[in-house]
PDB file of C-alpha atoms in Angstrom:
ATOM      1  CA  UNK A   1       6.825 -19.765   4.072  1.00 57.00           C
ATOM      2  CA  UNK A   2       5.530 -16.114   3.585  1.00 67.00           C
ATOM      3  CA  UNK A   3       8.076 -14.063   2.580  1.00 93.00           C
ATOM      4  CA  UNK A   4       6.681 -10.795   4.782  1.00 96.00           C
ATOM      5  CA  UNK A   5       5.413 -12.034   8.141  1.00 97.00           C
ATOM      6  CA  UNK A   6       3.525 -10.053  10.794  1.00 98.00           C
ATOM      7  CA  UNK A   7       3.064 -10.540  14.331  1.00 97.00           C
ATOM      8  CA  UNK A   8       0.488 -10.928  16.095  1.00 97.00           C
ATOM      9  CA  UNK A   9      -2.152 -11.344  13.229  1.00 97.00           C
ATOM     10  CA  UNK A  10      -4.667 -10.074  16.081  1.00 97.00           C
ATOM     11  CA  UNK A  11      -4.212  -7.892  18.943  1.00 97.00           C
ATOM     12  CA  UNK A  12      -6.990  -6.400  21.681  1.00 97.00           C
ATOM     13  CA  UNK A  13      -5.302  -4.268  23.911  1.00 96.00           C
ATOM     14  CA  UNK A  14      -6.230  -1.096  26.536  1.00 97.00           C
ATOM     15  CA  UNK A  15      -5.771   2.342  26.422  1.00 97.00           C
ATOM     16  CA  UNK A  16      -2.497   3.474  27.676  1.00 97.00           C
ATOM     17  CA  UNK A  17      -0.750  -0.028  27.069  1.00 96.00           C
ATOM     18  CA  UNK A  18       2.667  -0.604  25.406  1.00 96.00           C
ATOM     19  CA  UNK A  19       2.028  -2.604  22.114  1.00 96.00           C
ATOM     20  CA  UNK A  20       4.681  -4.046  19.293  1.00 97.00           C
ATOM     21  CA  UNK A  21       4.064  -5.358  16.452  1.00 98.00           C
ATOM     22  CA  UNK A  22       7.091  -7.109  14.821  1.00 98.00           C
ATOM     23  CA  UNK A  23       8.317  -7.189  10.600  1.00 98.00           C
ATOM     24  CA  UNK A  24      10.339 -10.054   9.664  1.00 97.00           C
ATOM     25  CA  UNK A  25      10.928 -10.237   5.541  1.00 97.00           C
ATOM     26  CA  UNK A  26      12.956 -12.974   3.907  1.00 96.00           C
ATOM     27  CA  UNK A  27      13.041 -11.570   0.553  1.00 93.00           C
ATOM     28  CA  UNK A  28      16.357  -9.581   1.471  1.00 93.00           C
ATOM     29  CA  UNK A  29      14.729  -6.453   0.542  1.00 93.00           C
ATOM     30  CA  UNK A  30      16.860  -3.308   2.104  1.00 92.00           C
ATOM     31  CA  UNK A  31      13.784  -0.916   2.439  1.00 94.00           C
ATOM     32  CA  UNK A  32      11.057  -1.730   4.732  1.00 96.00           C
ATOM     33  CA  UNK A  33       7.568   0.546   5.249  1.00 96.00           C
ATOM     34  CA  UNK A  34       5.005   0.418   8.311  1.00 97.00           C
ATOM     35  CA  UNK A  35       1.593   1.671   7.042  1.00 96.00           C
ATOM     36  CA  UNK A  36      -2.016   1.721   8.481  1.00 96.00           C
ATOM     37  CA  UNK A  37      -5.180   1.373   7.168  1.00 95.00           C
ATOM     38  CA  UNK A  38      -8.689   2.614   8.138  1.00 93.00           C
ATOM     39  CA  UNK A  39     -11.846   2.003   6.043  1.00 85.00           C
ATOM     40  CA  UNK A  40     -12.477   5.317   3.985  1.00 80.00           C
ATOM     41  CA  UNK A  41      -8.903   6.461   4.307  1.00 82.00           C
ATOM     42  CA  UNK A  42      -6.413   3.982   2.267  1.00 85.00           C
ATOM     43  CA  UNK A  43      -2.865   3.273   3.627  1.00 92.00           C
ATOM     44  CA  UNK A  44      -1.148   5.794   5.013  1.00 93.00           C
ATOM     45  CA  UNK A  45       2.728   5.577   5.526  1.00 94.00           C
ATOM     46  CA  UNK A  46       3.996   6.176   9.256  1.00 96.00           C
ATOM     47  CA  UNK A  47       7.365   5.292   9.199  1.00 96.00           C
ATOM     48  CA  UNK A  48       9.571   4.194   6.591  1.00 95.00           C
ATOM     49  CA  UNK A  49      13.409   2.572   6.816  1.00 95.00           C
ATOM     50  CA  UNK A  50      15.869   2.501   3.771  1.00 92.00           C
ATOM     51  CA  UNK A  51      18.252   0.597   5.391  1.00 91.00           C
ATOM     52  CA  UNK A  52      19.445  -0.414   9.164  1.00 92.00           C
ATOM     53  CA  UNK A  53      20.581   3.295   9.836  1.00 93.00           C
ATOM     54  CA  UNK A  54      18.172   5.019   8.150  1.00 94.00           C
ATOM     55  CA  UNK A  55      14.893   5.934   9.932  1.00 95.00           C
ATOM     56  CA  UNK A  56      11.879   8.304   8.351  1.00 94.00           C
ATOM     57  CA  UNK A  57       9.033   9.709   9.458  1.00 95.00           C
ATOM     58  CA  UNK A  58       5.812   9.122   7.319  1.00 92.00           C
ATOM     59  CA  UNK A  59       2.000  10.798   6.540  1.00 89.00           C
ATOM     60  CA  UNK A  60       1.332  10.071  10.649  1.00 94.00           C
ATOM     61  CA  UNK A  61       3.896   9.435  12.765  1.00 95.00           C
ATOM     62  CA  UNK A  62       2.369  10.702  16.297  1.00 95.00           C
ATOM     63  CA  UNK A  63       1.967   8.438  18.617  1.00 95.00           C
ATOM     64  CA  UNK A  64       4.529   6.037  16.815  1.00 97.00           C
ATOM     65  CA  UNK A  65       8.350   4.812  17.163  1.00 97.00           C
ATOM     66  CA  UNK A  66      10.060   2.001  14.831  1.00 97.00           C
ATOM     67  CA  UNK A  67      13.154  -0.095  15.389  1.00 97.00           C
ATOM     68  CA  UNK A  68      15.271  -1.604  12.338  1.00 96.00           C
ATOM     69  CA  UNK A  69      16.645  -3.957  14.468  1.00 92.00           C
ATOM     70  CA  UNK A  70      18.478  -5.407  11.233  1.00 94.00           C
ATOM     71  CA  UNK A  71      17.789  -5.840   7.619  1.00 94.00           C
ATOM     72  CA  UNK A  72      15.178  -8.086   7.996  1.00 96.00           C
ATOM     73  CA  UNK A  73      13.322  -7.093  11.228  1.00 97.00           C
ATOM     74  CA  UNK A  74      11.432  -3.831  11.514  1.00 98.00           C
ATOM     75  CA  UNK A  75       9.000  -3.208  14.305  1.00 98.00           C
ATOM     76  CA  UNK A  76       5.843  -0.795  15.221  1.00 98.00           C
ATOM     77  CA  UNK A  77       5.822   1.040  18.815  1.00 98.00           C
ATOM     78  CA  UNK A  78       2.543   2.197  19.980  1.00 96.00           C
ATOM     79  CA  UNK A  79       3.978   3.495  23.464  1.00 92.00           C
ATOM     80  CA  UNK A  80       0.289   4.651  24.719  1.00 96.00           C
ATOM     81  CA  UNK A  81      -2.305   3.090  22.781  1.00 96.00           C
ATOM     82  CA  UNK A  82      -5.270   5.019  22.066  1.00 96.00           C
ATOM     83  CA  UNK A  83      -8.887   4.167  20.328  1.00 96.00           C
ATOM     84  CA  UNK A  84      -8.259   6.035  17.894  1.00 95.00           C
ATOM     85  CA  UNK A  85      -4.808   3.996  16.136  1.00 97.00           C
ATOM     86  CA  UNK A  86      -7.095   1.110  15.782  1.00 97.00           C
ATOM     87  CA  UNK A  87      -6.532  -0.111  12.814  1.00 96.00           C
ATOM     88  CA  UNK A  88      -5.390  -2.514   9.804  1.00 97.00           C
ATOM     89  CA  UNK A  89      -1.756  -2.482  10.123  1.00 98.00           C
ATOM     90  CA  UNK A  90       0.529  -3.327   7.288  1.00 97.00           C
ATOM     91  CA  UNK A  91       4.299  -3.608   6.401  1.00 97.00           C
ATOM     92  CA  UNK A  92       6.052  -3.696   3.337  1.00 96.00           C
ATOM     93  CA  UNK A  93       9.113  -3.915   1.938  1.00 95.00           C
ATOM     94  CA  UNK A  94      10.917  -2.934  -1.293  1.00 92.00           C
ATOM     95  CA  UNK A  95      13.982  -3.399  -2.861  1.00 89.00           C
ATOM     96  CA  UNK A  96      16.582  -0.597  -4.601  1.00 82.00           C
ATOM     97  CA  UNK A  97      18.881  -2.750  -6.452  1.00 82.00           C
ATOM     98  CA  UNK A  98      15.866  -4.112  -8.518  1.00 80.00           C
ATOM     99  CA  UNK A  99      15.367  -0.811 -10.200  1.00 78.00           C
ATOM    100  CA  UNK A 100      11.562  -1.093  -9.124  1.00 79.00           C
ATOM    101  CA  UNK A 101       9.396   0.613  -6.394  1.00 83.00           C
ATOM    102  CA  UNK A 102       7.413  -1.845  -6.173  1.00 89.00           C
ATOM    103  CA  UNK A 103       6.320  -2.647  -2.606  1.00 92.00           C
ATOM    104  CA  UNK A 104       5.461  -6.310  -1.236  1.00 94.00           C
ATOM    105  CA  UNK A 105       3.237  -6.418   1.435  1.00 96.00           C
ATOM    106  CA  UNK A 106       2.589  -8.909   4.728  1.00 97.00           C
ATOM    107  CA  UNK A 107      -0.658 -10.013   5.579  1.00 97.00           C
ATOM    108  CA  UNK A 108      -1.457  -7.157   8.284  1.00 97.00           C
ATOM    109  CA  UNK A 109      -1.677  -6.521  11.767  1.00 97.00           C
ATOM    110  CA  UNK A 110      -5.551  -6.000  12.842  1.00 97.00           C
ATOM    111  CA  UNK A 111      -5.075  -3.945  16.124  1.00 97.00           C
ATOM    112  CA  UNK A 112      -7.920  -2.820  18.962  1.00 97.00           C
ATOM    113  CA  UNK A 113      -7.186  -0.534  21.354  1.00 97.00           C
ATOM    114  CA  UNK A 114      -9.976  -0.027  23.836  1.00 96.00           C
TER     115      UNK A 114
ATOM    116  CA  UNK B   1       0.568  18.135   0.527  1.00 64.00           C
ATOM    117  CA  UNK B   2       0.807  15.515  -2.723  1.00 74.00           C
ATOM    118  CA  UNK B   3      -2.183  14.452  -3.313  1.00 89.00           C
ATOM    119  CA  UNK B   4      -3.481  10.601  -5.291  1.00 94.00           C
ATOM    120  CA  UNK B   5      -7.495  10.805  -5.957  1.00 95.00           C
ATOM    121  CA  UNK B   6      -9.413   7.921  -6.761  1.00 95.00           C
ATOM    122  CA  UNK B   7     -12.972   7.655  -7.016  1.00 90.00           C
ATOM    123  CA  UNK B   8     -14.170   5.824  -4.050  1.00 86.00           C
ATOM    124  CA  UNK B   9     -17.051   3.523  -6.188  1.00 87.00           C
ATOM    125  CA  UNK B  10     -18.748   0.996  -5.693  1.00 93.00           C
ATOM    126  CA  UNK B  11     -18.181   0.930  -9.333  1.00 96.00           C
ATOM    127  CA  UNK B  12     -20.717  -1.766 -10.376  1.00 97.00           C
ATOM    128  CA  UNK B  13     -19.979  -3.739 -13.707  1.00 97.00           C
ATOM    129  CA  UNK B  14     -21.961  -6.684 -15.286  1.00 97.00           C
ATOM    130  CA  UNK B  15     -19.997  -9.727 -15.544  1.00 97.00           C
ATOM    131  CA  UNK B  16     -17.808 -10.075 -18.650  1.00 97.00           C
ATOM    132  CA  UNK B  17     -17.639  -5.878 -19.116  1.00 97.00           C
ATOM    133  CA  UNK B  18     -14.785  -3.566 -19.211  1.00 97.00           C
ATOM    134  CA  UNK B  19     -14.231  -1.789 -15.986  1.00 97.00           C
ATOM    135  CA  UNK B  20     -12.420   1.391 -15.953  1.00 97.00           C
ATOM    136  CA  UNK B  21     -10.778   2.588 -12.675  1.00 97.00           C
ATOM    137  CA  UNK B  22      -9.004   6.056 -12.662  1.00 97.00           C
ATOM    138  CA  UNK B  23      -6.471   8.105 -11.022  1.00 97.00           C
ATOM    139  CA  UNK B  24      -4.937  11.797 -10.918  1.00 97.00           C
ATOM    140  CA  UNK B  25      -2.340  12.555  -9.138  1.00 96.00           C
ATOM    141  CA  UNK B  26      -0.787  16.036  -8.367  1.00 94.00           C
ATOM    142  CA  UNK B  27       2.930  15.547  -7.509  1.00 90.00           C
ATOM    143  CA  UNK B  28       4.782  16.511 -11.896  1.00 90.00           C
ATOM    144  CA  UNK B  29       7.687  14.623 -10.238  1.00 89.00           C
ATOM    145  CA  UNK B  30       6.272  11.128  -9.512  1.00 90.00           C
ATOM    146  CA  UNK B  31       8.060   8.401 -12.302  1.00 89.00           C
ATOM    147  CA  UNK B  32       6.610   4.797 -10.911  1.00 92.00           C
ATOM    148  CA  UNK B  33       2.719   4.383 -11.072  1.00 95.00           C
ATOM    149  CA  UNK B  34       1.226   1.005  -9.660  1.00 96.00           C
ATOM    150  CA  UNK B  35      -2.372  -0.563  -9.516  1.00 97.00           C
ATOM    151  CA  UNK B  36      -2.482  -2.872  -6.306  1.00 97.00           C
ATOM    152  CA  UNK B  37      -5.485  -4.960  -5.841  1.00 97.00           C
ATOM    153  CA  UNK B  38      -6.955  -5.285  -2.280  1.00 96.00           C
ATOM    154  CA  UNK B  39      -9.367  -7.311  -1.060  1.00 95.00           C
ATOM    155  CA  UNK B  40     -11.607  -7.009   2.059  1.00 91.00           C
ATOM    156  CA  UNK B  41      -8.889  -7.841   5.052  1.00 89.00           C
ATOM    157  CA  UNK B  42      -6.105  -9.115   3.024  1.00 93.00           C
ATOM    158  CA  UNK B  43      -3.041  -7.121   1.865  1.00 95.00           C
ATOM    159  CA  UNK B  44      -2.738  -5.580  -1.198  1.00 95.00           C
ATOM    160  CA  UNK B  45      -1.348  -7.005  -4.338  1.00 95.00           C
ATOM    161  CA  UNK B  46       0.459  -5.512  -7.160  1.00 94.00           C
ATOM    162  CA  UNK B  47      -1.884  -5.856 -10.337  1.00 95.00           C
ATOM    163  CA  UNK B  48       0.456  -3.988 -12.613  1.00 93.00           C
ATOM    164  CA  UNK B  49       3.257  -0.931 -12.996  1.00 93.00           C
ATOM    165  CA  UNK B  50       4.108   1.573 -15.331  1.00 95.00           C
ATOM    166  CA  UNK B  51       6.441   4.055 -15.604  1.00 92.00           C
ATOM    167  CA  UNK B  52       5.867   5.482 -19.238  1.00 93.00           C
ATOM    168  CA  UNK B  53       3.496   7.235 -21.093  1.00 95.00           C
ATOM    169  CA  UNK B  54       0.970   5.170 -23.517  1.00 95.00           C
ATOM    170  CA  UNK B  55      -0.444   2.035 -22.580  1.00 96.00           C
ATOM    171  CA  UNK B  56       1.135  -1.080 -20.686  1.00 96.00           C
ATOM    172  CA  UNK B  57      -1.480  -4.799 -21.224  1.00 96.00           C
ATOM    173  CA  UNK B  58      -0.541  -7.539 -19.203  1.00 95.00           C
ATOM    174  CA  UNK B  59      -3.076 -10.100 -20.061  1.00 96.00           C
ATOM    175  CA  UNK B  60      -6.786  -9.013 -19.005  1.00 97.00           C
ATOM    176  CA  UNK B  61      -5.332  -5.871 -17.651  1.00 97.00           C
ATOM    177  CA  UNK B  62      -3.911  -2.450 -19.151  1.00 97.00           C
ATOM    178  CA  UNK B  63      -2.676   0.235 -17.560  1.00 97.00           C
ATOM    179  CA  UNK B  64      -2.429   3.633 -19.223  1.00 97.00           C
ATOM    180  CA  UNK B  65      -0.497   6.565 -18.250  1.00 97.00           C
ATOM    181  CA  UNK B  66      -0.748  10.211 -18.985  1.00 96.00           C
ATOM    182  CA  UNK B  67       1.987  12.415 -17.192  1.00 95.00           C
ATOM    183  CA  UNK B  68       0.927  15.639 -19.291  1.00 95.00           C
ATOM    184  CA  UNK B  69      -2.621  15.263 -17.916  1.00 95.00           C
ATOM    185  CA  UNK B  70      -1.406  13.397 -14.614  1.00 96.00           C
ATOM    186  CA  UNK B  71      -3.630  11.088 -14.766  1.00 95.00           C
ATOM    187  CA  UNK B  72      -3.150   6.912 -14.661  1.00 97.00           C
ATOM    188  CA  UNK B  73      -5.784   4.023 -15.222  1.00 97.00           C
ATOM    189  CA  UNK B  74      -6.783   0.733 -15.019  1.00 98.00           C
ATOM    190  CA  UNK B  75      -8.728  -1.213 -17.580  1.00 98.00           C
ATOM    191  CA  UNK B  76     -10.176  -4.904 -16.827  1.00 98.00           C
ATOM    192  CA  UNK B  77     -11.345  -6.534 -19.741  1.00 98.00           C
ATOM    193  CA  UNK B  78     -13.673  -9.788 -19.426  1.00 97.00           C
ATOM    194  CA  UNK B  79     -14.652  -8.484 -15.930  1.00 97.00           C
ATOM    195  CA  UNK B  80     -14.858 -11.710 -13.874  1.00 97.00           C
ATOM    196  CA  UNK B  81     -17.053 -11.416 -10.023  1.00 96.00           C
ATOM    197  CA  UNK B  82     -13.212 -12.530  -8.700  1.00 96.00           C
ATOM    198  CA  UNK B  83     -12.525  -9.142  -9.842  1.00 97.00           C
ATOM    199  CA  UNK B  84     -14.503  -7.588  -7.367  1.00 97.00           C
ATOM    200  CA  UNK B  85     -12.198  -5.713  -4.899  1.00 97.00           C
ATOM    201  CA  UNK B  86     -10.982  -2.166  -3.992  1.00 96.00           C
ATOM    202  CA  UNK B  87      -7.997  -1.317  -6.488  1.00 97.00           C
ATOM    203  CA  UNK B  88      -5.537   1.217  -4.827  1.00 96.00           C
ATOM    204  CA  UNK B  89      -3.192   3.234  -6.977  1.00 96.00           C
ATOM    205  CA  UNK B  90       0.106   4.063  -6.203  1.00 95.00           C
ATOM    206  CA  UNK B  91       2.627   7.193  -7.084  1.00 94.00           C
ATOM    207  CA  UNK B  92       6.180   8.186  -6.280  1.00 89.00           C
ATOM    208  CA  UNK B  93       9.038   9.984  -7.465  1.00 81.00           C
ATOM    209  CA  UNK B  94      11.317   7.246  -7.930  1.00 69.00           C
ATOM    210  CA  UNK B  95      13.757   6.272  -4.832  1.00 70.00           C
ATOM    211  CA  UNK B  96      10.753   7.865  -1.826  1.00 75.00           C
ATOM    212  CA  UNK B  97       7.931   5.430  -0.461  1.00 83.00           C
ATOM    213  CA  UNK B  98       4.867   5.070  -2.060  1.00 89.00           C
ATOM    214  CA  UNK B  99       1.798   7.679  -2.053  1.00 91.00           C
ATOM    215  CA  UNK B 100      -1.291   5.598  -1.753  1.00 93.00           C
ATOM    216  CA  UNK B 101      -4.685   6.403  -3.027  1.00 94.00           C
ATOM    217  CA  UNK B 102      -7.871   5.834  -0.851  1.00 94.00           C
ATOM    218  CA  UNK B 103      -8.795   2.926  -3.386  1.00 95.00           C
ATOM    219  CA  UNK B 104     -11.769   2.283  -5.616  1.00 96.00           C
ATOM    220  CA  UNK B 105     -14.085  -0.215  -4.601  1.00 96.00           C
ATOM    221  CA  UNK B 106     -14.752  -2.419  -7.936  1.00 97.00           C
ATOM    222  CA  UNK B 107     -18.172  -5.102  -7.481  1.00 97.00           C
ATOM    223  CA  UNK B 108     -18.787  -7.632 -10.744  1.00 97.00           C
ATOM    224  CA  UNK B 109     -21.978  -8.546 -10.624  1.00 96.00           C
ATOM    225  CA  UNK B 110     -22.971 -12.213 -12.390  1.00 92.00           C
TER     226      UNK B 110
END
């Protein structure tokens, strides 16, 4: 099993509709990352979590809320999607004890909104 | 506003060549450096890390690292087509997330 997982692989959706999209890690990482990803523009970090109580806002966080709903969940709030957050959507997660920044990534969230 | 360039490519390399992919960065602070390897629709990867000055090989791959001149790369020796992806370089000051570059776009050609 993957250790980062992402749901839904694959979402169309309308303009103005609530969409999720849901983190689960199994790698009992503490920090956990919600990026997108447009062609031309690289990932960009919206919201980042160091652990359960701690919530931070990234690069672009308009238009976005996050949960941490515990160490191992982490979820992605589009409360009024709009074309324009279409998009590869990405988490990661890292882990502070290890002494590393090194982020692992799950296999993405591609999102249209139209 | 801290700031990771990359040169966006298509860097084209004949098969079996070096290929050279670069990166500045402008934040004097960052102390983790990482080459991810992307490619098209997939997540990224981590191809290697360094933290230190000089040069870190791991196999076909070195990284080198100059803080003084802010400025990190990636050499592939042996280039292979398989190679052919967008590398994406990563900076922080140890501890904060990740500042992504937008990438370089690396094609092997047979």
């Amino acid at each position: 099993d993957a250790d980062v997982t992402q749901t839904p692989r694959n979402r169309i959706t309308k303009t103005g509709k609530r969409i999720m999209l849901e983190c689960s890690q199994t790698k009992g990482h503490d920090r956990m990352y919600w990026y997108r990803q447009d062609p031309g523009l690289g990932l960009r970090l919206i919201y980042y979590s160091f652990d359960v109580k701690d919530i931070n806002k990234g690069e672009i966080s308009d238009g976005y809320s996050v949960s941490r709903q515990a160490q191992a969940k982490f979820s992605l709030s589009l409360e009024s999607a709009i074309p324009n957050q279409t998009a590869l959507y990405f988490c990661a997660t890292s882990d502070l004890s290890s002494g590393s920044d090194e982020q692992f990534f799950g296999p993405g969230t591609r999102l249209t909104v139209l | 506003q801290k700031e990771v360039e990359q040169n966006s490519g298509p860097l084209s390399v004949p098969e079996g060549a070096i290929a050279s992919l670069n990166c500045t960065y402008s934040d004097r602070g960052s102390q983790s450096f990482f080459w991810y390897r992307q490619y098209s629709g997939k997540s990224p990867e981590l191809i290697m890390f360094i933290y230190s000055n000089g040069d870190k090989e791991d196999g076909r791959f070195t990284a080198q690292l100059n803080k003084a001149s802010q400025y990190v790369s990636l050499l592939i020796r042996d280039s292979q087509p398989s190679d052919s992806a967008t590398y994406l370089c990563a900076v922080t000051n140890s501890g904060y997330a990740l500042n992504f570059g937008k990438g370089t776009s690396l094609l092997v050609t047979p």
